Coordinates of C-alpha atoms and ligand atoms in Angstrom, one line a residue:
Chain A
X16 CA 0.0 0.0 0.0
X17 CA 2.8 2.3 1.0
X18 CA 4.7 1.7 -2.1
X19 CA 1.7 2.5 -4.3
X20 CA 1.3 5.8 -2.5
X21 CA 5.0 6.7 -3.2
X22 CA 4.6 5.6 -6.8
X23 CA 1.5 7.7 -7.1
X24 CA 3.2 10.7 -5.6
X25 CA 6.1 10.3 -7.9
X26 CA 3.7 10.1 -10.8
X27 CA 1.8 13.2 -9.8
X28 CA 5.0 15.2 -9.6
X29 CA 6.0 14.0 -13.0
X30 CA 2.7 15.1 -14.4
X31 CA 3.1 18.6 -12.8
X32 CA 6.7 18.8 -14.2
X33 CA 5.4 18.1 -17.7
X34 CA 2.6 20.6 -17.3
X35 CA 5.0 23.2 -16.0
X36 CA 7.4 22.7 -18.8
X37 CA 4.6 23.2 -21.3
X38 CA 3.5 26.4 -19.6
X39 CA 7.0 27.7 -19.4
X40 CA 7.0 27.7 -23.2
X41 CA 5.1 30.7 -24.3
X42 CA 2.6 29.1 -26.6
X43 CA 0.2 31.8 -27.4
X44 CA -2.5 31.6 -30.0
X45 CA -6.1 32.6 -30.2
X46 CA -8.4 30.5 -32.1
X47 CA -11.6 32.3 -31.6
X48 CA -15.0 32.1 -33.3
X49 CA -15.0 32.4 -37.0
X50 CA -16.3 35.9 -37.5
X51 CA -15.7 38.0 -34.5
X52 CA -12.2 37.1 -33.5
X53 CA -9.1 39.0 -33.9
X54 CA -5.9 37.0 -33.9
X55 CA -2.6 37.2 -32.1
X56 CA 0.3 34.8 -32.3
X57 CA 3.7 34.4 -30.7
X58 CA 6.3 32.0 -31.8
X59 CA 6.8 28.8 -30.0
X60 CA 10.0 28.6 -27.9
X61 CA 9.9 24.9 -28.1
X62 CA 9.9 23.2 -31.6
X63 CA 6.4 22.3 -32.5
X64 CA 6.9 18.5 -32.7
X65 CA 8.2 18.6 -29.1
X66 CA 5.3 20.6 -27.9
X67 CA 2.8 18.2 -29.6
X68 CA 4.7 15.1 -28.3
X69 CA 4.7 16.5 -24.8
X70 CA 0.9 17.0 -25.0
X71 CA 0.3 13.5 -26.3
X72 CA 2.7 12.1 -23.7
X73 CA 0.9 14.0 -20.9
X74 CA -2.3 12.2 -21.8
X75 CA -0.6 8.9 -22.0
X76 CA 1.3 9.4 -18.7
X77 CA -1.9 10.4 -17.0
X78 CA -3.6 7.2 -18.2
X79 CA -0.7 5.2 -16.8
X80 CA -1.0 7.2 -13.6
X81 CA -4.7 6.5 -13.4
X82 CA -4.0 2.8 -13.8
X83 CA -2.1 3.0 -10.4
X84 CA -5.5 3.7 -8.8
X85 CA -6.9 0.3 -8.5
X86 CA -9.0 0.7 -5.4
X87 CA -12.6 0.1 -6.6
X88 CA -14.1 1.8 -3.5
X89 CA -12.0 4.9 -3.9
X90 CA -13.0 5.2 -7.6
X91 CA -16.6 4.7 -6.7
X92 CA -16.5 7.3 -3.9
X93 CA -15.2 9.9 -6.4
X94 CA -17.9 9.4 -9.0
X95 CA -20.8 8.8 -6.7
X96 CA -20.2 11.7 -4.4
X97 CA -23.3 13.8 -4.4
X98 CA -25.3 16.3 -2.5
X99 CA -28.5 18.1 -3.2
X100 CA -30.1 21.4 -2.3
X101 CA -33.9 21.5 -2.0
X102 CA -35.5 24.1 -4.2
X103 CA -38.8 25.6 -3.2
X104 CA -41.6 24.8 -5.7
X105 CA -42.5 28.5 -6.0
X106 CA -38.9 29.5 -6.6
X107 CA -38.6 26.8 -9.2
X108 CA -41.7 27.8 -11.1
X109 CA -40.7 31.5 -10.9
X110 CA -37.3 30.7 -12.3
X111 CA -38.9 28.7 -15.1
X112 CA -41.1 31.7 -16.1
X113 CA -38.2 34.1 -15.9
X114 CA -36.2 31.7 -18.2
X115 CA -39.0 31.4 -20.7
X116 CA -39.6 35.2 -20.9
X117 CA -35.8 35.8 -21.2
X118 CA -35.6 33.2 -24.0
X119 CA -38.5 34.7 -25.9
X120 CA -37.2 38.2 -25.5
X121 CA -33.7 37.2 -26.7
X122 CA -35.1 35.4 -29.8
X123 CA -37.3 38.4 -30.6
X124 CA -34.4 40.9 -30.3
X125 CA -32.0 38.7 -32.3
X126 CA -34.3 38.5 -35.3
X127 CA -35.6 42.1 -35.1
X128 CA -32.2 43.7 -34.5
X129 CA -30.5 41.4 -36.9
X130 CA -32.6 43.0 -39.6
X131 CA -32.9 46.5 -38.3
X132 CA -29.7 47.1 -36.3
X133 CA -26.3 48.3 -37.5
X134 CA -25.0 45.9 -40.1
X135 CA -21.6 45.5 -38.6
X136 CA -20.7 42.3 -36.6
X137 CA -19.1 44.1 -33.7
X138 CA -22.1 46.5 -33.2
X139 CA -25.0 44.2 -33.9
X140 CA -26.9 42.7 -31.0
X141 CA -27.8 39.6 -33.0
X142 CA -24.2 38.6 -33.8
X143 CA -22.9 39.5 -30.4
X144 CA -25.5 37.7 -28.5
X145 CA -25.6 34.6 -30.7
X146 CA -21.8 34.1 -30.9
X147 CA -20.3 35.7 -27.9
X148 CA -23.4 34.9 -25.8
X149 CA -25.0 31.6 -26.8
X150 CA -22.2 29.8 -28.7
X151 CA -19.4 30.8 -26.3
X152 CA -20.6 32.1 -22.9
X153 CA -23.8 30.2 -22.5
X154 CA -22.3 26.9 -23.6
X155 CA -19.6 27.4 -21.1
X156 CA -22.1 28.1 -18.4
X157 CA -23.9 24.9 -19.5
X158 CA -20.9 22.6 -18.9
X159 CA -19.3 24.5 -16.0
X160 CA -22.4 25.1 -14.0
X161 CA -25.6 23.5 -15.3
X162 CA -27.9 23.1 -18.2
X163 CA -30.8 25.6 -18.1
X164 CA -31.7 25.4 -21.8
X165 CA -34.9 23.5 -21.1
X166 CA -36.3 26.5 -19.2
X167 CA -34.9 29.1 -21.6
X168 CA -35.6 27.4 -25.0
X169 CA -38.0 29.8 -26.6
X170 CA -39.2 27.3 -29.2
X171 CA -40.1 24.8 -26.5
X172 CA -42.0 27.6 -24.7
X173 CA -44.1 28.3 -27.8
X174 CA -44.6 24.7 -28.8
X175 CA -45.9 23.6 -25.4
X176 CA -48.5 26.4 -25.6
X177 CA -49.9 25.2 -28.9
X178 CA -51.6 21.9 -29.8
X179 CA -48.9 19.4 -30.7
X180 CA -47.9 15.8 -31.1
X181 CA -49.8 14.8 -34.2
X182 CA -47.4 11.9 -35.2
X183 CA -45.2 9.6 -33.2
X184 CA -41.4 10.4 -33.4
X185 CA -39.7 7.6 -35.3
X186 CA -37.6 6.4 -32.3
X187 CA -35.4 4.2 -34.5
X188 CA -33.9 7.4 -35.8
X189 CA -32.5 8.0 -32.4
X190 CA -30.5 11.2 -32.3
X191 CA -29.3 11.0 -35.8
X192 CA -31.4 14.0 -36.9
X193 CA -29.7 16.1 -34.2
X194 CA -26.3 14.9 -35.4
X195 CA -27.2 16.0 -39.0
X196 CA -28.6 19.3 -37.5
X197 CA -25.4 20.1 -35.5
X198 CA -23.3 19.4 -38.6
X199 CA -25.6 21.6 -40.6
X200 CA -25.5 24.5 -38.1
X201 CA -21.8 24.5 -37.9
X202 CA -21.6 24.4 -41.7
X203 CA -23.9 27.5 -41.8
X204 CA -21.7 29.2 -39.2
X205 CA -18.5 28.5 -41.1
X206 CA -19.7 29.0 -44.7
X207 CA -22.7 31.2 -44.9
X208 CA -21.4 34.5 -43.5
X209 CA -23.8 34.5 -40.6
X210 CA -21.0 35.6 -38.3
X211 CA -20.4 38.7 -40.3
X212 CA -23.8 39.7 -41.7
X213 CA -26.5 40.4 -39.1
X214 CA -29.4 40.3 -41.6
X215 CA -28.2 36.8 -42.8
X216 CA -28.0 35.7 -39.2
X217 CA -31.5 37.0 -38.5
X218 CA -32.8 35.2 -41.6
X219 CA -31.1 31.9 -40.6
X220 CA -32.5 32.2 -37.0
X221 CA -36.0 32.9 -38.4
X222 CA -35.7 29.9 -40.8
X223 CA -34.5 27.8 -37.9
X224 CA -37.4 28.9 -35.8
X225 CA -39.9 27.9 -38.4
X226 CA -38.4 24.4 -38.9
X227 CA -38.1 23.9 -35.2
X228 CA -41.6 24.9 -34.4
X229 CA -43.0 22.7 -37.2
X230 CA -41.0 19.7 -36.0
X231 CA -41.9 20.3 -32.3
X232 CA -45.6 20.7 -33.1
X233 CA -45.6 17.7 -35.4
X234 CA -44.0 15.1 -33.0
X235 CA -44.5 16.9 -29.7
X236 CA -41.9 19.1 -27.9
X237 CA -40.5 16.4 -25.7
X238 CA -39.4 14.0 -28.4
X239 CA -38.3 16.8 -30.7
X240 CA -36.1 18.6 -28.3
X241 CA -34.8 15.4 -26.9
X242 CA -33.8 13.7 -30.1
X243 CA -34.0 16.0 -33.2
X244 CA -33.3 19.6 -32.2
X245 CA -29.6 20.3 -32.7
X246 CA -29.3 23.2 -30.3
X247 CA -31.1 21.3 -27.4
X248 CA -29.1 18.1 -28.0
X249 CA -25.8 20.1 -28.2
X250 CA -26.5 21.9 -24.9
X251 CA -27.8 18.8 -23.2
X252 CA -24.8 16.7 -24.0
X253 CA -22.5 19.5 -22.8
X254 CA -24.7 19.8 -19.7
X255 CA -23.8 16.3 -18.8
X256 CA -20.4 17.4 -17.8
X257 CA -21.8 20.0 -15.4
X258 CA -21.7 19.6 -11.6
X259 CA -25.3 20.9 -11.1
X260 CA -28.5 19.6 -12.4
X261 CA -32.0 20.8 -11.8
X262 CA -34.5 18.1 -11.3
X263 CA -38.0 17.7 -10.0
X264 CA -37.4 15.3 -7.1
X265 CA -34.5 16.9 -5.2
X266 CA -34.2 20.4 -6.6
X267 CA -30.5 21.1 -7.3
X268 CA -28.4 18.0 -7.5
X269 CA -24.7 18.6 -7.2
X270 CA -21.9 16.2 -8.3
X271 CA -18.2 16.5 -9.0
X272 CA -17.6 17.9 -12.5
X273 CA -17.8 15.2 -15.1
X274 CA -18.8 12.4 -12.8
X275 CA -22.3 12.2 -14.2
X276 CA -20.6 10.9 -17.3
X277 CA -19.6 7.8 -15.3
X278 CA -22.9 7.0 -13.6
X279 CA -25.7 8.3 -15.8
X280 CA -26.3 5.9 -18.7
X281 CA -27.5 8.6 -21.1
X282 CA -25.5 7.5 -24.1
X283 CA -27.3 4.5 -25.4
X284 CA -26.6 3.9 -29.1
X285 CA -24.4 4.8 -32.1
X286 CA -26.3 8.0 -32.7
X287 CA -25.4 9.2 -29.2
X288 CA -21.8 8.3 -29.8
X289 CA -22.0 10.3 -33.0
X290 CA -23.3 13.4 -31.0
X291 CA -20.3 13.1 -28.7
X292 CA -17.9 12.8 -31.6
X293 CA -19.5 15.6 -33.5
X294 CA -18.9 18.0 -30.5
X295 CA -15.2 17.1 -30.6
X296 CA -15.1 17.3 -34.4
X297 CA -16.8 20.5 -35.1
X298 CA -14.4 22.4 -32.9
X299 CA -11.5 20.6 -34.5
X300 CA -12.8 21.5 -38.0
X301 CA -13.5 25.2 -37.3
X302 CA -10.1 25.2 -35.6
X303 CA -8.5 23.9 -38.8
X304 CA -10.2 26.0 -41.4
X305 CA -9.4 29.2 -39.4
X306 CA -5.7 28.6 -39.2
X307 CA -3.1 29.9 -41.8
X308 CA -2.0 26.4 -42.5
X309 CA -5.5 25.1 -42.9
X310 CA -6.4 28.0 -45.2
X311 CA -3.2 27.4 -47.2
X312 CA -4.0 23.7 -47.6
X313 CA -7.5 24.4 -48.8
X314 CA -6.3 27.1 -51.2
X315 CA -3.8 24.6 -52.6
X316 CA -6.4 22.0 -53.3
X317 CA -8.9 24.5 -54.7
X318 CA -6.2 25.9 -57.0
X319 CA -5.6 22.4 -58.2
X320 CA -9.1 22.5 -59.7
X321 CA -11.6 21.3 -57.2
X322 CA -14.6 23.5 -56.3
X323 CA -14.1 25.1 -52.8
X324 CA -17.4 23.9 -51.4
X325 CA -16.6 20.3 -52.4
X326 CA -13.2 20.6 -50.6
X327 CA -14.8 21.9 -47.5
X328 CA -17.6 19.4 -47.6
X329 CA -15.3 16.4 -48.0
X330 CA -13.0 17.7 -45.3
X331 CA -15.9 18.3 -43.0
X332 CA -17.9 15.1 -43.4
X333 CA -14.8 13.0 -44.1
X334 CA -13.1 14.2 -41.0
X335 CA -16.2 13.5 -38.9
X336 CA -16.4 10.0 -40.3
X337 CA -12.7 9.5 -39.6
X338 CA -13.1 10.7 -36.0
X339 CA -16.1 8.5 -35.5
X340 CA -14.5 5.5 -37.3
X341 CA -11.3 5.7 -35.2
X342 CA -13.3 5.7 -32.0
X343 CA -15.4 2.7 -33.0
X344 CA -12.2 1.0 -34.2
X345 CA -10.8 1.5 -30.7
X346 CA -13.8 -0.4 -29.2
X347 CA -13.3 -3.3 -31.6
X348 CA -9.6 -3.5 -30.7
X349 CA -10.5 -3.5 -27.0
X350 CA -12.9 -6.4 -27.3
X351 CA -10.2 -8.4 -29.1
X352 CA -7.6 -7.6 -26.4
X353 CA -9.6 -9.0 -23.5
X354 CA -11.8 -11.9 -22.5
X355 CA -15.3 -10.5 -22.4
X356 CA -18.8 -10.9 -23.7
X357 CA -19.2 -7.2 -24.1
X358 CA -19.8 -6.3 -27.7
X359 CA -17.7 -3.6 -29.4
X360 CA -20.9 -1.5 -29.7
X361 CA -21.7 -1.8 -26.0
X362 CA -18.1 -0.8 -25.1
X363 CA -18.2 2.2 -27.5
X364 CA -21.4 3.3 -25.8
X365 CA -19.8 2.9 -22.4
X366 CA -16.7 5.0 -23.1
X367 CA -18.4 7.6 -25.2
X368 CA -19.2 10.0 -22.4
X369 CA -15.5 10.6 -21.8
X370 CA -15.5 12.3 -25.3
X371 CA -17.7 15.0 -23.8
X372 CA -15.0 15.9 -21.3
X373 CA -12.6 16.3 -24.3
X374 CA -15.1 18.4 -26.1
X375 CA -15.4 20.7 -23.0
X376 CA -11.6 21.2 -23.0
X377 CA -11.7 22.1 -26.7
X378 CA -14.6 24.4 -26.3
X379 CA -12.8 26.3 -23.5
X380 CA -9.6 26.4 -25.6
X381 CA -11.5 27.9 -28.6
X382 CA -13.9 30.2 -26.8
X383 CA -12.6 31.2 -23.3
X384 CA -10.3 34.0 -24.3
X385 CA -12.7 35.0 -27.0
X386 CA -15.6 35.3 -24.5
X387 CA -13.5 37.2 -21.9
X388 CA -12.3 39.7 -24.4
X389 CA -15.8 40.3 -25.8
X390 CA -17.6 40.3 -22.4
X391 CA -17.9 44.1 -22.2
X392 CA -19.5 44.1 -25.6
X393 CA -21.9 41.3 -24.6
X394 CA -22.9 43.1 -21.4
X395 CA -23.4 46.3 -23.3
X396 CA -25.6 44.6 -25.9
X397 CA -27.7 42.8 -23.2
X398 CA -28.2 45.8 -21.0
X399 CA -29.1 48.2 -23.8
X400 CA -30.2 46.2 -26.8
X401 CA -31.7 49.2 -28.6
X402 CA -28.8 51.6 -28.3
X403 CA -25.6 50.1 -29.8
X404 CA -22.4 51.8 -28.6
X405 CA -20.5 53.9 -31.0
X406 CA -17.2 52.3 -29.9
X407 CA -17.4 48.7 -28.9
X408 CA -15.0 47.9 -26.1
X409 CA -12.9 44.8 -26.4
X410 CA -10.6 43.7 -23.6
X411 CA -7.0 43.2 -24.5
X412 CA -5.8 40.0 -23.0
X413 CA -2.3 39.5 -21.6
X414 CA -0.1 37.2 -23.6
X415 CA -0.2 34.3 -21.0
X416 CA -3.9 33.9 -21.9
X417 CA -2.7 32.0 -25.0
X418 CA -1.1 29.3 -22.8
X419 CA -4.5 28.7 -21.2
X420 CA -5.7 27.1 -24.4
X421 CA -3.1 24.3 -24.0
X422 CA -4.1 23.9 -20.3
X423 CA -7.8 23.6 -21.3
X424 CA -7.1 21.0 -24.0
X425 CA -5.0 18.9 -21.6
X426 CA -7.4 19.3 -18.6
X427 CA -10.3 18.1 -20.8
X428 CA -8.3 15.0 -21.8
X429 CA -7.2 14.3 -18.2
X430 CA -10.8 14.4 -17.1
X431 CA -11.7 12.1 -20.0
X432 CA -9.0 9.7 -18.9
X433 CA -10.4 9.6 -15.4
X434 CA -13.9 9.1 -16.7
X435 CA -12.8 6.2 -18.9
X436 CA -10.9 4.7 -16.0
X437 CA -13.9 4.8 -13.7
X438 CA -16.1 3.5 -16.5
X439 CA -13.7 0.6 -17.1
X440 CA -13.9 -0.3 -13.4
X441 CA -17.6 -0.2 -13.5
X442 CA -17.7 -2.5 -16.5
X443 CA -15.0 -5.2 -15.9
X444 CA -14.8 -7.5 -12.9
X445 CA -11.0 -7.9 -13.3
X446 CA -8.8 -4.9 -12.6
X447 CA -6.3 -6.0 -15.2
X448 CA -9.0 -6.0 -17.8
X449 CA -10.1 -2.6 -16.7
X450 CA -6.6 -1.3 -17.3
X451 CA -6.1 -3.2 -20.6
X452 CA -9.5 -2.1 -22.0
X453 CA -8.6 1.5 -21.9
X454 CA -5.4 1.3 -24.0
X455 CA -7.0 1.6 -27.5
X456 CA -9.2 4.5 -26.3
X457 CA -6.2 6.2 -24.8
X458 CA -4.3 5.9 -28.1
X459 CA -7.3 7.6 -29.8
X460 CA -7.4 10.3 -27.2
X461 CA -3.7 11.0 -27.6
X462 CA -4.3 11.4 -31.3
X463 CA -7.2 13.8 -30.7
X464 CA -4.9 15.8 -28.2
X465 CA -2.1 16.1 -30.7
X466 CA -4.4 17.3 -33.5
X467 CA -6.1 19.7 -31.2
X468 CA -2.9 21.1 -29.6
X469 CA -1.5 21.5 -33.1
X470 CA -4.5 23.6 -34.2
X471 CA -4.4 25.7 -31.0
X472 CA -0.8 26.5 -31.7
X473 CA -1.3 27.7 -35.3
X474 CA -1.8 31.4 -36.3
X475 CA -5.4 32.2 -37.2
X476 CA -6.7 33.3 -40.5
X477 CA -10.1 33.7 -42.1
X478 CA -11.2 30.7 -44.1
X479 CA -10.6 31.2 -47.9
X480 CA -13.4 31.0 -50.5
X481 CA -16.2 31.4 -48.0
Chain B
X6 CA -23.8 -21.1 -7.2
X7 CA -23.2 -20.3 -10.8
X8 CA -24.5 -21.9 -13.9
X9 CA -22.0 -22.8 -16.6
X10 CA -23.1 -23.7 -20.0
X11 CA -21.7 -23.9 -23.5
X12 CA -23.9 -22.9 -26.5
X13 CA -22.2 -25.1 -29.1
X14 CA -19.3 -23.0 -30.4
X15 CA -17.6 -20.1 -28.6
X16 CA -16.3 -20.0 -25.1
X17 CA -18.2 -21.1 -22.0
X18 CA -20.6 -18.7 -20.5
X19 CA -20.4 -18.3 -16.8
X20 CA -23.5 -16.5 -15.9
X21 CA -24.1 -14.6 -12.6
X22 CA -27.4 -15.8 -11.1
X23 CA -28.0 -12.5 -9.3
X24 CA -27.7 -10.1 -12.2
X25 CA -27.5 -12.2 -15.4
X26 CA -24.0 -10.9 -16.5
X27 CA -22.0 -13.5 -18.4
X28 CA -18.3 -14.0 -18.3
X29 CA -16.0 -16.2 -20.4
X30 CA -14.2 -17.7 -17.4
X31 CA -15.0 -18.9 -13.9
X32 CA -12.3 -16.6 -12.5
X33 CA -14.0 -13.5 -14.0
X34 CA -17.3 -14.6 -12.6
X35 CA -15.7 -15.0 -9.2
X36 CA -14.2 -11.6 -9.3
X37 CA -17.5 -10.1 -10.5
X38 CA -19.5 -11.7 -7.7
X39 CA -16.9 -10.6 -5.1
X40 CA -16.9 -7.0 -6.3
X41 CA -20.6 -6.6 -7.0
X42 CA -22.5 -8.9 -4.7
X43 CA -20.2 -9.5 -1.8
X44 CA -23.1 -10.2 0.6
X45 CA -24.3 -13.2 -1.5
X46 CA -21.1 -15.2 -1.1
X47 CA -20.7 -18.3 1.1
X48 CA -17.5 -18.7 3.2
X49 CA -15.9 -20.9 0.5
X50 CA -16.8 -18.4 -2.2
X51 CA -15.3 -15.6 -0.2
X52 CA -12.1 -17.6 0.0
X53 CA -12.2 -18.2 -3.7
X54 CA -12.7 -14.5 -4.3
X55 CA -9.8 -13.6 -2.0
X56 CA -7.6 -15.9 -3.9
X57 CA -8.5 -14.6 -7.3
X58 CA -8.2 -11.1 -6.0
X59 CA -4.7 -11.6 -4.7
X60 CA -3.6 -13.5 -7.8
X61 CA -4.6 -10.5 -9.7
X62 CA -2.8 -8.2 -7.2
X63 CA 0.5 -9.9 -8.3
X64 CA -0.3 -9.3 -11.9
X65 CA -1.1 -5.7 -11.1
X66 CA 2.1 -5.3 -9.2
X67 CA 4.1 -6.4 -12.2
X68 CA 2.1 -4.1 -14.4
X69 CA 2.8 -1.2 -12.1
X70 CA 6.5 -1.8 -12.2
X71 CA 6.4 -1.8 -16.0
X72 CA 4.2 1.3 -16.1
X73 CA 6.6 3.0 -13.7
X74 CA 9.5 2.1 -16.0
X75 CA 7.7 3.7 -18.9
X76 CA 6.9 6.8 -16.9
X77 CA 10.5 7.2 -15.8
X78 CA 11.7 6.7 -19.4
X79 CA 9.2 9.2 -20.7
X80 CA 10.2 11.7 -18.0
X81 CA 13.9 11.5 -18.7
X82 CA 13.4 11.2 -22.4
X83 CA 11.4 14.4 -22.5
X84 CA 13.8 16.1 -20.1
X85 CA 16.6 15.4 -22.5
X86 CA 14.6 16.5 -25.5
X87 CA 13.7 19.7 -23.8
X88 CA 17.3 20.4 -22.8
X89 CA 18.4 19.8 -26.4
X90 CA 15.7 21.5 -28.3
X91 CA 13.9 24.1 -26.3
X92 CA 15.3 27.5 -26.1
Ligands
LIG28 ZN1 -23.9 -10.3 -10.9

C-alpha cells in the first residue's frame, strides 16, 4: 500500500513537471470564433513537434498514472459523491417563467435587431448575443455550472402552448437528426457568412425557428427537443459534464464535475456516440479552417481545380467519419484484447461519455479567451439592446492567456482519462481487464490531443473562398 | 452457485445468477460476484474471491512496475529532449 502511494506521488510530480514545462514555453494563440475574432500569435519557444509530443505524452502518462489507482471503493466514492439542495416549488416555477420570458425576448431581439440594427458584426446585437453569448458564454455556463436550456428554450415555450404531437417520433432514428442538424448549423456558421452579416443571421434564425416549431408541433416538444433539435441536444450533451443539475425530485443535485458521465447511462446507441464525436469534431474542424496552415492547404487543393465547397464538404464530413471511425475501431480492438462478452458497440457506448470531457476542453480552448475579451460588448448589448455603442469595447488580453488554451485541452483530456478509467472499473470485474480495456481508447485520445494542440498553436486566418 | 453452459461453439458462458451478466471464465465470474454482490457469497466463495483477487494483485504489481518504468523513461526522455531542443 505504502509503495503504491509513493509511486503515485512520484507520478503526480511527473505530471506537474510536464505541465510546468509546457507552460514555461510561451505558446500563445487565439483560435476564436470564425467571424468576431481578432488573432494574435507568438512564436513557440519549443519546436512544434516537441510541444505536440509533450501534450500527447501527458495524456498517455496520466492514463498510466490513473492505472495505479486500482481501489474500486475509492473510484466509486469519487464518482458517486453527491449532495442536493432542495428548491422551493414557487422558486422553481418562478425561475422557469423568468427563463421562458428571457428566451423569448432574446429570440425576438435577435431576429428584429439582426434585420434593423447596424449591419456591422461588432455592433449588432444579434451577432454579439448569438456568438459571444450563446455559442461561447452560455455553452460554457452549461458545462461549467448546469444546463438551463430546457427552461430558456423559446421554441419549447411556444410549442408547449400550442396543440402538438400529431405523429409519433420515429424512435429508431435516435438522435441522428440532431447529429445532422449540428453538422448543418456548424456548416452554416462557417460557410454562410452569418458571423459577419447580421441580416443573414436573422434570416437563418427565423428559418431555424420555423423548422423547429414545425417539428416540435408535429412530433411533440418532448421528443423533438430530446432527439431532433440540434441546439437542445448540443447543450444537453455539454450539460452532462456540469456539476449541477436541476430536477424535480430533489431540486438542485450537485456532483463532482464530469462524474455524471460515469454514472448516468445517457449514451445508449451509435447516434449518441456520434453526437459526442460531433462535438469534438466541429471544434477541430473550425479550428482547422481558421488557421493559416488550414487555409493554405484548402487554397492549394482548390487551385488544383476542385470546387471550394466540395473541398470543405469532403474535409468536414470525411473528418467527422474518420473521428467516429477511429473511436469505433478502438472499441473493436478493445474487445479483441480482453476476454469478455461485451460487444464492441456496448463498449463504444460505455466509453463515449468521456468524449464529452474532451469536447469541453476544446470548447474552452476555442472560446474562453474570446468570450472574456468580448464580455464588455456582450454586457453592453444585453443591458441596452436598442442603443448600440459607438465604440465597442474589447478587452486586450495579456499574452499568457494563450497558454490557457493548452491547459484547457489537456485538462479536458485528463478528465476524460479519469472518466474512462472509472467507466472501465464499472464494466470489468477484473482490474487488469479494466486497465487493458482503456489502451486503444487512450491511443485515440492521444491522437485527438495532438491534433487539437497543433490547431491551438497555429496562427489564425479567415477561411478562404467562403 | 453459478451456472455454466456452452452454446455449441464459442467460449463457455459463466452467468451470474444475481444479475445475469455473463463472463468467459469462472475466474472472472468469481471476481464479478466478489466485487458486485459481496453479501451473497458463502465462506468458500469468499475464500475463492480472495484468492482470485490476490492472484490479480500480483499481476497488477508487475504491471505497475512496468508502467513506472515507462513513466521514468518518458520523464527523462522528455527532459533530455527539452534540454536539447527548447530555447
Ligand atoms: Zn452479478
